[in-house]
Amino acid sequence: VPYLEDYIKRSGTGRGPLIVDVLSVKDYPRQIMLDLLPKECDILCTHPMFGPDSGKNGWHGLNFVYEMTRIDGVILDQQQDRERSLSILDDPDSFVEQGSGKIHSVHEDSEAHIEGKDRIERFLSIWEEEGCRMVPLSCKDHDIYAANSQFITHLMGRILGAQGLEPTPIDTKGFDSVLRVIDSTTADSFELFYGLYKYNQNSMDTIIKLRNSMDDVVKKLKQMELDDDHTFAHRSKL
C-alpha cells in the first residue's frame, strides 16, 4: 500500500484498459487510482480474503470481495447502486454515476461500456470458477468490516504473540486456537500489519474499543473481588 502511489507515477501503469488491485485495504488505494490513473483506464478494486496458508488447499468457499469502481470513465456510486439493487425493476446492466446520480446503461453511447463491464466480469469469473464466494462490496464498507475482523485478528495475534505464549502440557482446545491465531498472524510481515492500521481509517477506533473493553472486563473482575471480600468480612463477624 505505501508504495502504490510512487509505483504508478514511476512505472506509467495505467495504459491498459483495466487496472485491478488486490490490496488488503481498499478506500485509500481506490482514491489513489482514481486520482492518478488516466480516465480511460477502468478500475476494479478487489481483496481476496485469504492468503497462501488459508488458501493452500484450494479457494472453494473463500471470500473474494470486489468493487467495480470505474467503467468507461464513469465512477460508479456504490451506495446508490446498492440501494437500487434492492428493486427487482432495475436493469442489471445499468449503474449510477458518482456525484451526478445519473443512471448509465452499458448499452449507451458506444461499445466501450459493454466491453468494460465484460472485461471485468471475465476477470471475476476466474475466481468464481475456482469456487470463491464472490462478495460485491464498496471499498468504504470493506474497510469498516475489515477493521473489526481482519485487523482485530492481526492485532490480537500480535498482542498475544508479544507475551511469548507457548504450548504447555495441559493445553485446552481453546488455547490451541489461540496459538493458531498467533502463528497465522505473525507469519505475515509487520509491514503488512502496519498497513492494515495506517491505511484504514477505522483501525484506530478498533484499538480504542479493544482498550475500553479490556478496562471494562478488568473493572468487573476487581468489583467482583471487592464484593467477595466484603461478603467474607461480613460473614466473619457473624
mmCIF file of C-alpha atoms in Angstrom:
data_model
loop_
_atom_site.group_PDB
_atom_site.id
_atom_site.type_symbol
_atom_site.label_atom_id
_atom_site.label_comp_id
_atom_site.label_asym_id
_atom_site.label_seq_id
_atom_site.Cartn_x
_atom_site.Cartn_y
_atom_site.Cartn_z
ATOM 1 C CA VAL A 1 0.000 0.000 0.000
ATOM 2 C CA PRO A 2 2.629 2.642 0.888
ATOM 3 C CA TYR A 3 4.353 2.117 -2.467
ATOM 4 C CA LEU A 4 1.277 2.251 -4.697
ATOM 5 C CA GLU A 5 1.315 5.982 -5.447
ATOM 6 C CA ASP A 6 5.042 6.046 -6.197
ATOM 7 C CA TYR A 7 4.771 2.884 -8.319
ATOM 8 C CA ILE A 8 2.003 4.327 -10.504
ATOM 9 C CA LYS A 9 3.942 7.558 -11.014
ATOM 10 C CA ARG A 10 7.232 5.832 -11.829
ATOM 11 C CA SER A 11 6.040 2.908 -13.914
ATOM 12 C CA GLY A 12 3.482 4.643 -16.069
ATOM 13 C CA THR A 13 0.937 1.995 -15.097
ATOM 14 C CA GLY A 14 -2.460 2.845 -16.496
ATOM 15 C CA ARG A 15 -2.033 2.363 -20.202
ATOM 16 C CA GLY A 16 -4.084 -0.805 -20.111
ATOM 17 C CA PRO A 17 -7.867 -0.888 -20.364
ATOM 18 C CA LEU A 18 -8.314 -2.360 -16.859
ATOM 19 C CA ILE A 19 -6.333 -1.973 -13.634
ATOM 20 C CA VAL A 20 -7.064 -4.349 -10.737
ATOM 21 C CA ASP A 21 -5.679 -4.048 -7.214
ATOM 22 C CA VAL A 22 -5.674 -6.852 -4.623
ATOM 23 C CA LEU A 23 -4.600 -4.855 -1.556
ATOM 24 C CA SER A 24 -5.826 -5.601 1.969
ATOM 25 C CA VAL A 25 -7.251 -2.099 2.491
ATOM 26 C CA LYS A 26 -9.483 -0.567 -0.126
ATOM 27 C CA ASP A 27 -10.615 3.047 0.266
ATOM 28 C CA TYR A 28 -7.103 4.552 0.335
ATOM 29 C CA PRO A 29 -5.759 2.825 -2.813
ATOM 30 C CA ARG A 30 -9.109 3.373 -4.549
ATOM 31 C CA GLN A 31 -8.683 7.140 -4.250
ATOM 32 C CA ILE A 32 -5.047 6.993 -5.374
ATOM 33 C CA MET A 33 -6.005 5.075 -8.517
ATOM 34 C CA LEU A 34 -8.870 7.459 -9.272
ATOM 35 C CA ASP A 35 -6.522 10.432 -8.857
ATOM 36 C CA LEU A 36 -3.560 9.112 -10.826
ATOM 37 C CA LEU A 37 -4.778 6.679 -13.457
ATOM 38 C CA PRO A 38 -5.995 8.054 -16.794
ATOM 39 C CA LYS A 39 -9.752 8.450 -17.069
ATOM 40 C CA GLU A 40 -9.919 5.922 -19.881
ATOM 41 C CA CYS A 41 -8.500 3.271 -17.538
ATOM 42 C CA ASP A 42 -11.191 1.084 -15.941
ATOM 43 C CA ILE A 43 -10.651 0.274 -12.238
ATOM 44 C CA LEU A 44 -11.623 -2.834 -10.295
ATOM 45 C CA CYS A 45 -10.831 -2.877 -6.561
ATOM 46 C CA THR A 46 -10.595 -6.380 -5.096
ATOM 47 C CA HIS A 47 -9.484 -8.219 -1.974
ATOM 48 C CA PRO A 48 -9.122 -11.994 -1.927
ATOM 49 C CA MET A 49 -9.831 -12.632 1.773
ATOM 50 C CA PHE A 50 -7.211 -15.371 2.022
ATOM 51 C CA GLY A 51 -3.502 -15.932 1.609
ATOM 52 C CA PRO A 52 -1.002 -18.714 0.959
ATOM 53 C CA ASP A 53 -1.838 -20.526 4.207
ATOM 54 C CA SER A 54 -5.637 -20.275 4.256
ATOM 55 C CA GLY A 55 -5.856 -20.907 0.523
ATOM 56 C CA LYS A 56 -3.253 -23.655 0.186
ATOM 57 C CA ASN A 57 -5.887 -26.382 -0.144
ATOM 58 C CA GLY A 58 -7.995 -24.517 -2.673
ATOM 59 C CA TRP A 59 -10.168 -21.423 -2.794
ATOM 60 C CA HIS A 60 -13.595 -23.061 -2.582
ATOM 61 C CA GLY A 61 -15.871 -21.126 -0.223
ATOM 62 C CA LEU A 62 -13.302 -18.406 0.483
ATOM 63 C CA ASN A 63 -14.451 -14.787 0.190
ATOM 64 C CA PHE A 64 -13.426 -12.634 -2.759
ATOM 65 C CA VAL A 65 -14.500 -9.001 -2.257
ATOM 66 C CA TYR A 66 -14.725 -6.617 -5.184
ATOM 67 C CA GLU A 67 -15.951 -3.171 -6.205
ATOM 68 C CA MET A 68 -16.473 -2.155 -9.823
ATOM 69 C CA THR A 69 -15.062 1.337 -9.336
ATOM 70 C CA ARG A 70 -14.835 2.903 -12.778
ATOM 71 C CA ILE A 71 -16.095 1.796 -16.190
ATOM 72 C CA ASP A 72 -15.544 3.821 -19.373
ATOM 73 C CA GLY A 73 -14.634 6.959 -17.426
ATOM 74 C CA VAL A 74 -17.692 6.767 -15.139
ATOM 75 C CA ILE A 75 -17.128 6.398 -11.384
ATOM 76 C CA LEU A 76 -19.844 4.176 -10.001
ATOM 77 C CA ASP A 77 -21.792 5.339 -6.952
ATOM 78 C CA GLN A 78 -21.615 2.244 -4.750
ATOM 79 C CA GLN A 79 -24.213 3.373 -2.211
ATOM 80 C CA GLN A 80 -26.866 4.225 -4.776
ATOM 81 C CA ASP A 81 -26.099 1.096 -6.759
ATOM 82 C CA ARG A 82 -26.634 -0.995 -3.632
ATOM 83 C CA GLU A 83 -29.939 0.706 -2.846
ATOM 84 C CA ARG A 84 -31.133 0.369 -6.408
ATOM 85 C CA SER A 85 -30.194 -3.318 -6.497
ATOM 86 C CA LEU A 86 -32.903 -3.971 -3.936
ATOM 87 C CA SER A 87 -35.531 -3.252 -6.580
ATOM 88 C CA ILE A 88 -36.470 -6.086 -8.953
ATOM 89 C CA LEU A 89 -37.416 -3.444 -11.548
ATOM 90 C CA ASP A 90 -33.853 -2.264 -12.005
ATOM 91 C CA ASP A 91 -31.937 -3.011 -15.164
ATOM 92 C CA PRO A 92 -28.995 -5.220 -14.098
ATOM 93 C CA ASP A 93 -26.907 -3.655 -16.882
ATOM 94 C CA SER A 94 -27.181 -0.123 -15.504
ATOM 95 C CA PHE A 95 -25.343 1.776 -12.804
ATOM 96 C CA VAL A 96 -25.304 5.183 -11.091
ATOM 97 C CA GLU A 97 -22.584 7.766 -11.733
ATOM 98 C CA GLN A 98 -20.990 9.110 -8.572
ATOM 99 C CA GLY A 99 -21.735 12.783 -7.926
ATOM 100 C CA SER A 100 -24.304 13.416 -10.643
ATOM 101 C CA GLY A 101 -26.557 10.492 -9.770
ATOM 102 C CA LYS A 102 -27.051 9.897 -13.480
ATOM 103 C CA ILE A 103 -28.139 6.389 -14.416
ATOM 104 C CA HIS A 104 -25.935 4.874 -17.109
ATOM 105 C CA SER A 105 -26.579 1.803 -19.211
ATOM 106 C CA VAL A 106 -23.847 -0.415 -20.603
ATOM 107 C CA HIS A 107 -25.711 -0.169 -23.888
ATOM 108 C CA GLU A 108 -25.446 3.616 -24.225
ATOM 109 C CA ASP A 109 -23.183 5.757 -26.425
ATOM 110 C CA SER A 110 -20.597 3.176 -27.522
ATOM 111 C CA GLU A 111 -19.306 -0.354 -27.209
ATOM 112 C CA ALA A 112 -16.862 0.821 -24.513
ATOM 113 C CA HIS A 113 -19.476 0.324 -21.764
ATOM 114 C CA ILE A 114 -20.185 -3.230 -22.840
ATOM 115 C CA GLU A 115 -16.517 -4.054 -23.359
ATOM 116 C CA GLY A 116 -15.531 -2.571 -19.985
ATOM 117 C CA LYS A 117 -18.078 -4.484 -17.993
ATOM 118 C CA ASP A 118 -17.445 -7.691 -19.926
ATOM 119 C CA ARG A 119 -13.703 -7.383 -19.275
ATOM 120 C CA ILE A 120 -14.300 -7.014 -15.549
ATOM 121 C CA GLU A 121 -16.738 -9.916 -15.437
ATOM 122 C CA ARG A 122 -14.292 -12.168 -17.278
ATOM 123 C CA PHE A 123 -11.631 -11.350 -14.666
ATOM 124 C CA LEU A 124 -14.037 -12.054 -11.807
ATOM 125 C CA SER A 125 -15.098 -15.334 -13.409
ATOM 126 C CA ILE A 126 -11.564 -16.689 -12.867
ATOM 127 C CA TRP A 127 -12.078 -16.538 -9.125
ATOM 128 C CA GLU A 128 -15.703 -17.634 -9.236
ATOM 129 C CA GLU A 129 -14.801 -20.745 -11.245
ATOM 130 C CA GLU A 130 -12.245 -21.660 -8.571
ATOM 131 C CA GLY A 131 -15.079 -21.743 -6.038
ATOM 132 C CA CYS A 132 -14.637 -18.371 -4.355
ATOM 133 C CA ARG A 133 -17.639 -16.782 -2.669
ATOM 134 C CA MET A 134 -17.991 -13.560 -4.646
ATOM 135 C CA VAL A 135 -18.886 -10.557 -2.443
ATOM 136 C CA PRO A 136 -19.705 -7.240 -4.184
ATOM 137 C CA LEU A 137 -18.961 -4.538 -1.610
ATOM 138 C CA SER A 138 -17.992 -0.874 -1.621
ATOM 139 C CA CYS A 139 -14.423 -0.052 -0.603
ATOM 140 C CA LYS A 140 -15.748 2.047 2.273
ATOM 141 C CA ASP A 141 -17.840 -0.800 3.690
ATOM 142 C CA HIS A 142 -14.990 -3.255 3.163
ATOM 143 C CA ASP A 143 -12.702 -1.175 5.379
ATOM 144 C CA ILE A 144 -15.351 -0.872 8.086
ATOM 145 C CA TYR A 145 -15.868 -4.633 8.170
ATOM 146 C CA ALA A 146 -12.147 -5.408 7.841
ATOM 147 C CA ALA A 147 -11.217 -3.257 10.843
ATOM 148 C CA ASN A 148 -13.472 -5.386 13.031
ATOM 149 C CA SER A 149 -12.480 -8.723 11.535
ATOM 150 C CA GLN A 150 -9.129 -8.921 9.759
ATOM 151 C CA PHE A 151 -7.371 -6.087 11.615
ATOM 152 C CA ILE A 152 -8.567 -7.081 15.083
ATOM 153 C CA THR A 153 -7.475 -10.673 14.400
ATOM 154 C CA HIS A 154 -3.977 -9.472 13.499
ATOM 155 C CA LEU A 155 -3.988 -7.072 16.451
ATOM 156 C CA MET A 156 -4.865 -9.799 18.957
ATOM 157 C CA GLY A 157 -2.365 -12.180 17.377
ATOM 158 C CA ARG A 158 0.401 -9.608 17.722
ATOM 159 C CA ILE A 159 -0.542 -8.723 21.310
ATOM 160 C CA LEU A 160 -0.716 -12.350 22.422
ATOM 161 C CA GLY A 161 2.433 -13.188 20.488
ATOM 162 C CA ALA A 162 4.283 -10.393 22.294
ATOM 163 C CA GLN A 163 3.505 -12.205 25.572
ATOM 164 C CA GLY A 164 5.607 -15.145 24.429
ATOM 165 C CA LEU A 165 2.804 -17.689 24.803
ATOM 166 C CA GLU A 166 3.897 -21.277 24.143
ATOM 167 C CA PRO A 167 2.273 -24.727 24.250
ATOM 168 C CA THR A 168 2.011 -26.331 27.687
ATOM 169 C CA PRO A 169 1.429 -29.968 28.791
ATOM 170 C CA ILE A 170 -2.175 -29.117 29.753
ATOM 171 C CA ASP A 171 -3.383 -27.085 26.755
ATOM 172 C CA THR A 172 -7.114 -26.815 26.152
ATOM 173 C CA LYS A 173 -8.662 -26.747 22.687
ATOM 174 C CA GLY A 174 -9.347 -23.053 23.217
ATOM 175 C CA PHE A 175 -5.679 -22.360 23.890
ATOM 176 C CA ASP A 176 -4.717 -24.375 20.809
ATOM 177 C CA SER A 177 -6.929 -21.986 18.816
ATOM 178 C CA VAL A 178 -5.166 -19.002 20.412
ATOM 179 C CA LEU A 179 -1.770 -20.376 19.370
ATOM 180 C CA ARG A 180 -3.023 -20.898 15.824
ATOM 181 C CA VAL A 181 -4.135 -17.255 15.675
ATOM 182 C CA ILE A 182 -0.673 -16.180 16.850
ATOM 183 C CA ASP A 183 1.049 -18.391 14.295
ATOM 184 C CA SER A 184 -1.120 -17.298 11.369
ATOM 185 C CA THR A 185 -0.889 -13.561 12.098
ATOM 186 C CA THR A 186 2.806 -13.372 12.999
ATOM 187 C CA ALA A 187 3.657 -15.363 9.861
ATOM 188 C CA ASP A 188 2.800 -12.202 7.932
ATOM 189 C CA SER A 189 5.251 -9.308 7.949
ATOM 190 C CA PHE A 190 4.875 -6.499 10.472
ATOM 191 C CA GLU A 191 4.805 -4.168 7.472
ATOM 192 C CA LEU A 192 1.548 -5.782 6.336
ATOM 193 C CA PHE A 193 0.099 -5.384 9.834
ATOM 194 C CA TYR A 194 1.195 -1.746 9.880
ATOM 195 C CA GLY A 195 -0.514 -1.211 6.518
ATOM 196 C CA LEU A 196 -3.791 -2.574 7.892
ATOM 197 C CA TYR A 197 -3.504 0.001 10.679
ATOM 198 C CA LYS A 198 -2.202 3.081 8.855
ATOM 199 C CA TYR A 199 -4.255 2.931 5.665
ATOM 200 C CA ASN A 200 -7.617 2.003 7.147
ATOM 201 C CA GLN A 201 -9.122 4.995 8.929
ATOM 202 C CA ASN A 202 -11.319 2.654 11.023
ATOM 203 C CA SER A 203 -8.419 0.777 12.654
ATOM 204 C CA MET A 204 -7.798 3.252 15.476
ATOM 205 C CA ASP A 205 -11.458 3.005 16.512
ATOM 206 C CA THR A 206 -10.975 -0.761 16.794
ATOM 207 C CA ILE A 207 -7.917 -0.259 19.016
ATOM 208 C CA ILE A 208 -9.781 2.198 21.250
ATOM 209 C CA LYS A 209 -12.752 -0.166 21.597
ATOM 210 C CA LEU A 210 -10.412 -3.027 22.475
ATOM 211 C CA ARG A 211 -8.712 -0.946 25.175
ATOM 212 C CA ASN A 212 -12.048 0.135 26.618
ATOM 213 C CA SER A 213 -13.382 -3.415 26.562
ATOM 214 C CA MET A 214 -10.321 -4.713 28.392
ATOM 215 C CA ASP A 215 -10.644 -1.959 31.001
ATOM 216 C CA ASP A 216 -14.324 -2.873 31.471
ATOM 217 C CA VAL A 217 -13.563 -6.573 31.944
ATOM 218 C CA VAL A 218 -10.758 -5.871 34.435
ATOM 219 C CA LYS A 219 -13.032 -3.443 36.295
ATOM 220 C CA LYS A 220 -15.718 -6.129 36.599
ATOM 221 C CA LEU A 221 -13.177 -8.616 37.931
ATOM 222 C CA LYS A 222 -11.947 -6.146 40.545
ATOM 223 C CA GLN A 223 -15.509 -5.229 41.520
ATOM 224 C CA MET A 224 -16.440 -8.888 41.943
ATOM 225 C CA GLU A 225 -13.321 -9.458 44.015
ATOM 226 C CA LEU A 226 -14.213 -6.460 46.194
ATOM 227 C CA ASP A 227 -17.777 -7.760 46.643
ATOM 228 C CA ASP A 228 -16.447 -11.173 47.645
ATOM 229 C CA ASP A 229 -14.111 -9.599 50.210
ATOM 230 C CA HIS A 230 -16.994 -7.617 51.718
ATOM 231 C CA THR A 231 -19.173 -10.726 51.861
ATOM 232 C CA PHE A 232 -16.400 -12.745 53.537
ATOM 233 C CA ALA A 233 -15.746 -9.976 56.088
ATOM 234 C CA HIS A 234 -19.457 -9.722 56.901
ATOM 235 C CA ARG A 235 -19.791 -13.468 57.429
ATOM 236 C CA SER A 236 -16.711 -13.481 59.655
ATOM 237 C CA LYS A 237 -18.396 -11.038 62.021
ATOM 238 C CA LEU A 238 -21.478 -13.243 62.398
#
